Coordinates of C-alpha atoms in Angstrom, one line a residue:
X28 CA 23.3 -29.3 -43.4
X29 CA 22.8 -25.8 -45.2
X30 CA 24.2 -22.6 -43.6
X31 CA 20.7 -21.9 -42.6
X32 CA 19.8 -25.0 -40.8
X33 CA 23.1 -24.4 -39.0
X34 CA 22.6 -21.1 -38.1
X35 CA 18.6 -22.1 -36.6
X36 CA 20.6 -24.7 -34.7
X37 CA 22.8 -22.4 -33.1
X38 CA 20.4 -20.2 -32.4
X39 CA 18.4 -22.8 -30.4
X40 CA 21.3 -24.2 -28.8
X41 CA 22.1 -20.6 -27.7
X42 CA 18.8 -19.6 -26.6
X43 CA 18.5 -22.9 -24.6
X44 CA 22.4 -21.8 -22.6
X45 CA 20.8 -18.5 -21.8
X46 CA 17.4 -20.2 -20.5
X47 CA 19.6 -22.0 -18.0
X48 CA 21.5 -18.6 -16.6
X49 CA 24.5 -19.2 -14.6
X50 CA 24.1 -23.3 -15.1
X51 CA 22.8 -26.1 -13.5
X52 CA 25.1 -26.0 -10.5
X53 CA 24.2 -22.7 -9.2
X54 CA 20.3 -23.6 -10.3
X55 CA 20.9 -26.4 -7.7
X56 CA 22.5 -23.8 -5.1
X57 CA 19.5 -21.3 -5.6
X58 CA 16.9 -24.3 -5.0
X59 CA 19.3 -25.7 -1.9
X60 CA 18.3 -22.3 -0.4
X61 CA 15.0 -22.4 -0.9
X62 CA 14.4 -20.3 -3.8
X63 CA 13.1 -20.2 -7.3
X64 CA 15.3 -19.1 -10.3
X65 CA 13.9 -16.2 -12.1
X66 CA 12.4 -17.8 -15.3
X67 CA 10.5 -19.8 -12.7
X68 CA 9.3 -17.2 -10.6
X69 CA 8.2 -15.7 -14.2
X70 CA 6.3 -18.7 -15.1
X71 CA 4.2 -18.6 -12.1
X72 CA 3.5 -14.9 -12.7
X73 CA 2.5 -14.5 -15.9
X74 CA -0.3 -16.5 -17.7
X75 CA 1.1 -19.7 -19.8
X76 CA 2.5 -19.3 -23.2
X77 CA 2.5 -15.1 -22.7
X78 CA 6.3 -14.3 -21.9
X79 CA 7.8 -12.3 -24.7
X80 CA 11.5 -12.1 -23.8
X81 CA 13.7 -8.9 -24.6
X82 CA 17.2 -8.5 -24.9
X83 CA 18.1 -12.4 -24.4
X84 CA 21.6 -12.2 -25.8
X85 CA 22.5 -8.8 -24.4
X86 CA 26.0 -9.1 -22.5
X87 CA 28.1 -6.8 -20.5
X88 CA 31.2 -5.3 -22.0
X89 CA 32.9 -4.5 -18.6
X90 CA 36.9 -5.8 -19.1
X91 CA 38.0 -5.0 -15.4
X92 CA 39.4 -7.7 -12.9
X93 CA 38.7 -10.5 -15.8
X94 CA 35.3 -9.4 -16.5
X95 CA 36.1 -10.3 -20.3
X96 CA 36.3 -14.3 -19.4
X97 CA 32.9 -14.4 -17.0
X98 CA 30.1 -13.5 -19.8
X99 CA 26.3 -14.8 -19.6
X100 CA 23.5 -14.0 -22.3
X101 CA 21.2 -11.9 -20.6
X102 CA 23.7 -10.5 -18.3
X103 CA 21.8 -11.7 -15.0
X104 CA 18.2 -10.2 -15.6
X105 CA 15.3 -11.5 -17.4
X106 CA 13.1 -8.8 -19.0
X107 CA 10.0 -8.4 -21.5
X108 CA 6.1 -8.4 -21.2
X109 CA 3.4 -10.8 -20.8
X110 CA -0.2 -11.1 -19.2
X111 CA -1.6 -11.7 -16.3
X112 CA -5.6 -12.3 -16.4
X113 CA -5.6 -11.5 -19.6
X114 CA -3.7 -7.5 -19.1
X115 CA -0.5 -6.6 -20.4
X116 CA 2.4 -5.9 -17.6
X117 CA 6.1 -5.6 -18.2
X118 CA 8.5 -7.5 -16.1
X119 CA 11.9 -7.7 -15.0
X120 CA 13.3 -10.6 -13.1
X121 CA 17.2 -10.4 -11.7
X122 CA 18.7 -13.7 -12.1
X123 CA 21.3 -14.5 -8.9
X124 CA 22.6 -17.7 -10.6
X125 CA 24.5 -15.2 -13.1
X126 CA 26.7 -12.8 -11.0
X127 CA 24.7 -12.9 -8.0
X128 CA 22.0 -11.0 -10.1
X129 CA 24.5 -7.7 -9.4
X130 CA 23.4 -4.8 -11.7
X131 CA 26.1 -3.2 -14.2
X132 CA 25.5 -0.9 -17.5
X133 CA 23.8 -3.4 -19.5
X134 CA 21.6 -5.4 -16.8
X135 CA 20.4 -1.8 -16.2
X136 CA 20.2 -1.1 -19.8
X137 CA 17.6 -3.7 -20.0
X138 CA 15.5 -2.9 -17.0
X139 CA 15.6 0.6 -18.2
X140 CA 14.1 -0.3 -21.9
X141 CA 11.0 -2.3 -20.3
X142 CA 10.3 0.7 -17.9
X143 CA 10.1 3.0 -20.8
X144 CA 7.8 0.3 -22.8
X145 CA 5.1 0.2 -19.7
X146 CA 5.0 3.5 -19.2
X147 CA 4.6 4.4 -23.1
X148 CA 2.3 1.8 -23.3
X149 CA 0.4 2.3 -20.1
X150 CA 0.3 -0.9 -18.6
X151 CA 1.9 -1.8 -15.2
X152 CA 5.7 -2.9 -14.3
X153 CA 6.6 -5.5 -12.0
X154 CA 10.0 -5.9 -10.8
X155 CA 11.0 -9.2 -9.2
X156 CA 14.5 -8.6 -7.1
X157 CA 17.3 -11.0 -6.5
X158 CA 20.4 -9.1 -6.7
X159 CA 23.9 -8.5 -4.6
X160 CA 23.7 -5.3 -5.4
X161 CA 26.1 -3.3 -7.6
X162 CA 28.3 -4.9 -9.6
X163 CA 31.4 -3.7 -8.3
X164 CA 34.2 -4.4 -11.2
X165 CA 31.8 -2.0 -13.4
X166 CA 32.2 1.1 -11.0
X167 CA 30.8 4.0 -11.8
X168 CA 28.6 2.6 -14.6
X169 CA 27.1 0.7 -12.3
X170 CA 25.9 3.5 -10.1
X171 CA 24.9 5.3 -13.2
X172 CA 22.6 2.5 -14.0
X173 CA 20.6 2.5 -10.7
X174 CA 20.4 6.2 -11.1
X175 CA 18.7 5.8 -14.7
X176 CA 16.7 3.3 -13.2
X177 CA 15.3 5.2 -10.1
X178 CA 14.9 8.3 -12.6
X179 CA 12.2 6.1 -14.4
X180 CA 10.6 4.9 -11.2
X181 CA 10.0 8.7 -10.4
X182 CA 8.6 9.5 -14.0
X183 CA 6.5 6.3 -13.8
X184 CA 4.8 7.2 -10.4
X185 CA 1.3 8.1 -10.7
X186 CA 1.0 6.9 -14.3
X187 CA 1.5 3.0 -14.2
X188 CA 1.3 1.1 -11.1
X189 CA 4.7 0.1 -9.9
X190 CA 4.7 -3.5 -8.1
X191 CA 8.5 -5.2 -6.2
X192 CA 8.7 -8.3 -5.6
X193 CA 11.8 -9.2 -3.2
X194 CA 12.8 -12.5 -3.5
X195 CA 16.5 -12.5 -2.1
X196 CA 18.9 -10.0 -1.0
X197 CA 18.3 -6.4 -2.0
X198 CA 21.0 -4.4 -0.2
X199 CA 22.5 -0.9 -0.5
X200 CA 21.4 1.5 -3.5
X201 CA 19.1 -1.4 -5.1
X202 CA 16.7 -0.6 -2.1
X203 CA 15.5 2.6 -3.5
X204 CA 13.9 1.3 -6.5
X205 CA 11.7 -0.8 -4.5
X206 CA 11.2 2.2 -2.0
X207 CA 10.3 4.5 -5.0
X208 CA 7.3 1.5 -6.3
X209 CA 3.8 1.5 -5.3
X210 CA 3.7 -2.3 -3.4
X211 CA 6.5 -4.1 -2.1
X212 CA 6.2 -7.8 -1.5
X213 CA 8.8 -9.7 0.4
X214 CA 9.4 -13.5 1.4
X215 CA 9.9 -14.6 5.1
X216 CA 13.4 -16.0 5.7
X217 CA 14.8 -15.7 2.1
X218 CA 14.6 -11.9 1.2
X219 CA 15.9 -8.9 2.8
X220 CA 16.7 -5.1 2.4
X221 CA 18.8 -3.0 3.9
X222 CA 21.3 0.1 2.8
X223 CA 24.4 -1.7 4.8
X224 CA 24.7 -4.7 5.8
X225 CA 25.6 -6.6 9.3
X226 CA 28.9 -6.5 8.8
X227 CA 29.2 -2.8 8.2
X228 CA 27.0 -2.0 11.0
X229 CA 29.1 -4.2 13.4
X230 CA 32.2 -2.1 12.3
X231 CA 30.4 1.3 12.6
X232 CA 28.3 0.9 15.2
X233 CA 29.6 -2.1 17.1
X234 CA 26.1 -3.5 16.9
X235 CA 25.4 -7.4 16.2
X236 CA 22.7 -7.9 14.0
X237 CA 21.5 -10.8 11.4
X238 CA 20.5 -10.2 8.4
X239 CA 17.0 -11.6 9.3
X240 CA 17.2 -9.0 12.2
X241 CA 18.4 -6.3 9.9
X242 CA 16.0 -6.3 7.1
X243 CA 14.3 -9.5 6.9
X244 CA 10.6 -9.8 6.1
X245 CA 9.1 -9.5 9.5
X246 CA 11.1 -6.4 10.1
X247 CA 10.1 -4.7 7.1
X248 CA 6.3 -5.8 7.5
X249 CA 5.8 -4.9 11.3
X250 CA 8.7 -2.2 12.1
X251 CA 9.9 -0.1 9.3
X252 CA 6.8 -0.2 6.9
X253 CA 8.8 -1.0 4.0
X254 CA 7.0 -4.2 3.3
X255 CA 3.7 -4.0 2.2
X256 CA 3.2 -7.9 2.0
X257 CA 5.3 -10.6 3.5
X258 CA 4.3 -13.8 2.1
X259 CA 5.5 -17.5 3.7
X260 CA 7.1 -18.7 0.4
X261 CA 7.7 -17.1 -3.2
X262 CA 4.6 -18.8 -4.5
X263 CA 2.5 -16.7 -1.9
X264 CA 4.1 -13.6 -2.9
X265 CA 3.4 -14.2 -6.5
X266 CA 0.1 -14.9 -6.0
X267 CA -0.5 -11.6 -3.8
X268 CA 1.1 -9.8 -6.9
X269 CA -1.8 -11.5 -9.3
X270 CA -4.4 -10.7 -6.7
X271 CA -3.2 -7.0 -6.2
X272 CA -3.5 -6.4 -9.8
X273 CA -7.3 -7.5 -10.1
X274 CA -7.8 -4.3 -7.9
X275 CA -5.9 -1.8 -9.9
X276 CA -6.1 -0.1 -13.2
X277 CA -3.5 -0.5 -16.0
X278 CA -2.8 3.4 -15.9
X279 CA -4.2 6.5 -14.5
X280 CA -6.3 7.2 -17.3
X281 CA -8.1 4.3 -16.8
X282 CA -10.2 2.6 -13.9
X283 CA -10.0 -0.7 -12.6
X284 CA -11.8 -3.8 -14.0
X285 CA -15.1 -4.6 -12.4
X286 CA -15.3 -8.1 -11.0
X287 CA -18.8 -9.7 -11.3
X288 CA -20.5 -10.8 -7.9
X289 CA -23.6 -12.8 -7.0
X290 CA -23.5 -11.1 -3.4
X291 CA -26.6 -8.8 -3.9
X292 CA -25.4 -5.0 -3.7
X293 CA -28.9 -4.5 -1.2
X294 CA -27.7 -7.2 1.0
X295 CA -28.8 -6.2 4.6
X296 CA -26.4 -7.0 7.6
X297 CA -28.3 -7.3 10.8
X298 CA -24.8 -8.0 12.9
X299 CA -23.9 -4.5 12.1
X300 CA -26.9 -3.1 14.2
X301 CA -25.6 -4.7 17.1
X302 CA -21.6 -4.4 16.7
X303 CA -21.1 -1.1 18.7
X304 CA -20.9 -1.6 22.6
X305 CA -22.8 0.0 25.0
X306 CA -19.7 1.4 26.5
X307 CA -17.9 3.7 24.6
X308 CA -14.5 2.6 26.2
X309 CA -15.3 -1.0 24.8
X310 CA -13.3 -2.0 21.9
X311 CA -15.0 -4.3 18.7
X312 CA -13.0 -5.3 15.8
X313 CA -13.4 -3.4 12.6
X314 CA -12.5 -6.6 10.5
X315 CA -16.2 -7.7 11.4
X316 CA -17.4 -4.6 9.7
X317 CA -15.3 -4.5 6.7
X318 CA -16.1 -8.3 6.0
X319 CA -20.4 -7.5 6.3
X320 CA -20.0 -4.6 3.6
X321 CA -17.6 -5.6 1.1
X322 CA -18.5 -8.6 -2.0
X323 CA -18.0 -12.0 -0.7
X324 CA -16.0 -10.9 2.8
X325 CA -13.2 -10.4 0.4
X326 CA -10.8 -7.8 1.4
X327 CA -6.7 -7.8 0.4
X328 CA -5.2 -5.8 3.6
X329 CA -2.0 -3.8 2.9
X330 CA 0.4 -3.5 5.7
X331 CA -1.1 -5.6 7.6
X332 CA 1.2 -5.9 10.6
X333 CA 2.6 -2.2 10.8
X334 CA 0.7 0.2 12.3
X335 CA -2.4 -2.3 13.0
X336 CA -4.5 1.0 14.6
X337 CA -5.3 1.7 11.2
X338 CA -6.6 -0.8 8.4
X339 CA -6.0 0.0 4.6
X340 CA -6.6 -2.6 1.4
X341 CA -8.7 -3.3 -1.3
X342 CA -12.1 -4.8 -2.2
X343 CA -15.1 -4.5 -4.4
X344 CA -18.5 -3.4 -3.8
X345 CA -21.2 -4.0 -6.6
X346 CA -18.1 -5.3 -8.2
X347 CA -16.4 -2.3 -8.3
X348 CA -12.8 -1.8 -6.8
X349 CA -12.6 0.3 -3.7
X350 CA -9.8 1.6 -1.4
X351 CA -10.9 0.8 2.4
X352 CA -9.4 3.1 5.2
X353 CA -10.3 2.5 8.5
X354 CA -9.6 3.1 12.3
X355 CA -9.1 -0.2 14.3
X356 CA -10.9 0.0 17.7
X357 CA -9.0 -2.7 18.8
X358 CA -5.6 -1.4 18.6
X359 CA -4.7 1.6 20.6
X360 CA -8.5 2.4 20.6
X361 CA -7.9 3.3 17.0
X362 CA -6.1 6.3 17.7
X363 CA -4.2 8.1 14.9
X364 CA -0.1 7.8 15.4
X365 CA 2.6 8.8 13.3
X366 CA 2.8 5.7 11.3
X367 CA -0.8 5.0 11.1
X368 CA -1.2 8.7 9.4
X369 CA 1.7 7.7 6.9
X370 CA 0.3 4.4 6.2
X371 CA -3.3 5.6 5.5
X372 CA -1.7 8.6 3.2
X373 CA 0.1 6.8 1.0
X374 CA -3.0 4.4 0.5
X375 CA -4.9 7.7 0.1
X376 CA -2.5 8.8 -2.5
X377 CA -2.3 5.7 -4.3
X378 CA -5.9 5.2 -4.7
X379 CA -6.4 8.7 -5.8
X380 CA -3.8 8.3 -8.4
X381 CA -5.4 5.3 -10.3
X382 CA -9.2 6.2 -9.9
X383 CA -9.7 3.8 -7.0
X384 CA -13.0 5.7 -5.1
X385 CA -12.3 5.4 -1.2
X386 CA -14.4 4.0 1.6
X387 CA -13.3 5.4 4.9
X388 CA -14.9 4.0 8.0
X389 CA -14.2 6.1 11.2
X390 CA -14.0 5.5 14.9
X391 CA -11.2 7.9 15.9
X392 CA -10.8 8.9 19.6
X393 CA -8.0 11.7 18.5
X394 CA -4.0 11.7 17.8
X395 CA -1.9 9.9 19.8
X396 CA -0.3 12.3 22.7
X397 CA 3.1 12.3 24.5
X398 CA 6.7 13.6 23.9
X399 CA 7.5 10.7 21.7
X400 CA 4.8 11.8 19.2
X401 CA 5.5 15.5 19.5
X402 CA 9.2 15.0 19.0
X403 CA 8.4 12.2 16.2
X404 CA 6.9 14.8 14.2
X405 CA 2.7 13.9 14.6
X406 CA 1.8 17.4 13.6
X407 CA 4.0 17.0 10.3
X408 CA 2.7 13.0 9.8
X409 CA -0.9 14.0 10.5
X410 CA -1.0 16.8 7.9
X411 CA 0.3 14.2 5.6
X412 CA -3.3 12.2 6.2
X413 CA -5.0 15.5 6.2
X414 CA -3.3 16.4 2.8
X415 CA -4.0 13.3 1.0
X416 CA -7.7 13.4 1.6
X417 CA -7.8 16.9 1.2
X418 CA -6.0 16.7 -2.7
X419 CA -7.7 13.3 -3.4
X420 CA -10.4 13.8 -6.5
X421 CA -11.5 10.4 -6.8
X422 CA -15.2 9.6 -5.0
X423 CA -14.9 9.5 -1.2
X424 CA -17.6 7.7 0.8
X425 CA -17.3 8.3 4.7
X426 CA -19.4 6.6 7.3
X427 CA -18.4 7.4 11.2
X428 CA -19.5 4.6 13.3
X429 CA -18.9 5.8 17.1
X430 CA -15.8 8.3 17.5
X431 CA -14.8 11.4 15.8
X432 CA -13.3 13.7 17.7
X433 CA -11.0 16.8 17.4
X434 CA -8.4 17.0 14.8
X435 CA -8.8 13.6 13.7
X436 CA -12.3 14.0 12.6
X437 CA -11.4 16.5 10.3
X438 CA -8.3 14.0 8.9
X439 CA -10.6 11.2 8.3
X440 CA -12.3 12.4 5.2
X441 CA -14.6 15.0 7.0
X442 CA -17.1 16.8 4.5
X443 CA -14.6 20.2 4.5
X444 CA -12.2 18.0 3.1
X445 CA -14.1 17.6 0.1
X446 CA -15.9 14.3 1.1
X447 CA -18.5 13.4 -1.6
X448 CA -21.0 11.6 0.8
X449 CA -20.8 11.6 4.6
X450 CA -23.1 9.0 6.5
X451 CA -23.2 8.4 10.1
X452 CA -24.5 5.4 12.0
X453 CA -27.1 6.5 15.2
X454 CA -24.1 5.5 17.4
X455 CA -22.2 8.4 16.1
X456 CA -20.2 11.0 18.5
X457 CA -18.9 13.9 16.4
X458 CA -17.5 16.4 18.6
X459 CA -14.0 18.3 19.8
X460 CA -13.7 15.5 22.3
X461 CA -15.4 12.9 24.8
X462 CA -18.0 14.3 27.3
X463 CA -15.6 13.8 30.0
X464 CA -13.1 15.6 28.9
X465 CA -15.3 18.3 27.9
X466 CA -17.0 19.0 31.2
X467 CA -13.5 18.7 32.9
X468 CA -12.4 22.0 30.4
X469 CA -15.6 23.7 30.9
X470 CA -16.8 23.1 34.4
X471 CA -13.9 21.9 36.7
X472 CA -14.2 25.2 38.8
X473 CA -18.0 25.1 38.9
X474 CA -17.9 21.7 40.0
X475 CA -14.8 21.4 42.1
X476 CA -16.3 24.1 44.2
X477 CA -19.1 22.0 45.5
X478 CA -17.8 20.7 48.6
X479 CA -20.0 17.7 48.9
X480 CA -18.5 14.5 47.0
X481 CA -22.1 13.3 46.0
X482 CA -23.4 16.4 45.0
X483 CA -20.2 17.3 43.2
X484 CA -20.8 13.6 40.8
X485 CA -23.9 14.4 40.4
X486 CA -23.5 17.5 39.2
X487 CA -20.5 16.2 37.0
X488 CA -23.1 13.7 35.5
X489 CA -25.8 15.8 34.5
X490 CA -23.1 18.2 32.7
X491 CA -21.9 15.3 30.8
X492 CA -25.4 14.3 30.2
X493 CA -25.8 18.1 28.7
X494 CA -22.6 17.7 26.4
X495 CA -23.5 14.1 25.1
X496 CA -27.2 15.7 24.3
X497 CA -25.7 18.6 22.7
X498 CA -22.8 16.9 20.8
X499 CA -22.0 13.6 21.4
X500 CA -24.4 12.2 18.5
X501 CA -24.9 12.4 14.8
X502 CA -27.7 15.0 14.7
X503 CA -25.9 18.4 14.9
X504 CA -23.6 17.2 12.4
X505 CA -26.5 16.4 10.0
X506 CA -28.5 19.5 11.3
X507 CA -25.7 21.7 9.6
X508 CA -25.3 19.7 6.4
X509 CA -21.9 17.7 7.5
X510 CA -23.0 14.6 6.8
X511 CA -25.9 13.7 4.4
X512 CA -27.9 11.2 6.4
X513 CA -27.9 9.2 9.3
X514 CA -28.1 5.2 8.5
X515 CA -29.3 2.2 9.9
X516 CA -25.9 0.1 10.2
X517 CA -27.3 -3.0 8.5
X518 CA -27.8 -1.1 5.5
X519 CA -24.7 0.4 5.3
X520 CA -23.5 -1.9 2.5
X521 CA -26.2 -0.5 0.1
X522 CA -26.1 2.6 1.1
X523 CA -22.3 2.8 0.1
X524 CA -22.7 1.3 -3.2
X525 CA -25.4 3.5 -4.4
X526 CA -23.1 6.7 -3.5
X527 CA -20.6 4.7 -5.5
X528 CA -22.8 4.6 -8.5
X529 CA -23.7 8.2 -7.9
X530 CA -20.3 9.5 -8.1
X531 CA -19.2 7.3 -10.9
X532 CA -19.0 10.2 -13.3
X533 CA -17.4 12.4 -10.7
X534 CA -15.2 15.4 -12.4
X535 CA -13.6 17.7 -9.4
X536 CA -11.1 20.9 -11.1
X537 CA -7.6 21.8 -9.1
X538 CA -6.1 24.7 -9.1
X539 CA -3.2 25.0 -11.9
X540 CA 0.4 25.0 -10.5
X541 CA 3.5 23.1 -11.4
X542 CA 3.0 20.5 -8.0
X543 CA 1.7 20.5 -5.2
X544 CA 4.2 20.6 -1.8
X545 CA 2.7 18.1 0.4
X546 CA 4.4 17.9 4.0
X547 CA 6.8 15.2 4.2

């Protein structure tokens, strides 16, 4: 056998060994936990045969605590590039079968390389996290590695889309990389995120809590808002990543790809003419409105289980990707609170960063009141949403369906925040507040001075009717040019689609500055 042949044979054997990660027993242990391996995840994520792996043979250089005796090719992370639906992406997937997927110097260098390549080539970055955290044996080198990764997350923010899949443990400093990315996907029962684990929590606070209760998918999807998506399985989580990419562009210079549809742009929806209840205090489901105006009723909701009084997500209208922000009257009457403001602000800023037009559906009675909200900073948090809409330069189309009161009216993409096309349904009430509250403030002395209860109620009703006629309709706003048109609800899809076409080449300058200083 020639040296060349022997060399090729050795290469093949070493490559096959590297693909086994920590070996058969550790792979079996991974499967026993209901988890896929790193390579199995990448096979599901990427188009078949498209993966080009980098640094397969990279190893750590640590000699502390006997680490020189434990070396694996790849050092616990698989990195490279491939395609999803034919579009280039850069990926890394931590391999829990090798040293628990722990991060050391070489491990971090591999991740940093693909992060740099993603930014330089203008392609999305997808990280699949499954790691025990910093490799303790490497000390400061592990911490430095995390710092290098975080810096690249920051440099790539708003330049390329960054998506994190949490498919196992993600604890300590490791949580900050996913927190810096645009979207996080977690898997129920097998993934968790927290800064300190249950044992440390117990020793410091005395609180007894499980990993799932402390940082499981359900916690972060419904309570903290850290997770944008919660999947029932890894397969569902990976499918969500692929679907998410179909709505967003490769980088900030490009637009999201169009998606051909057989759903006519001019389709009318008679159901919308009857969706608003006669009673202004009665709820209806905003999902019913969204489903009628988007292509084929398809809507990818973000943060479905967190701050449910506002809805955000992606859809296509006329084949074009849009970001939808909508108040939800079925939850807290659609009022804006701290979490709803934060949720919507972050989404609006993502859409603006990546050239995705915004469609805003408004039915908001105001901001949530009370000491809990005021102490928690509703003023600053509400200002985040106001700021996000005000700075956004993408096409913005707003439709007011019913209530649009007070400061919440301003915050929800009004004309004064550079809304491009603002429509209203005939049922829209655009005012400082509702008639009942307004009359109570404006006419309370006059009304309360009337001794006869029947007459007092009659005067109150008359004043409320007067206020309704003046303000609780869309026509005063239309008379000032604050809305472009009052439209028939059944035509909403067509009017939005046409506005988006008209705004397709919109250009809007902003003042020169180093960077903004939004209220954090």
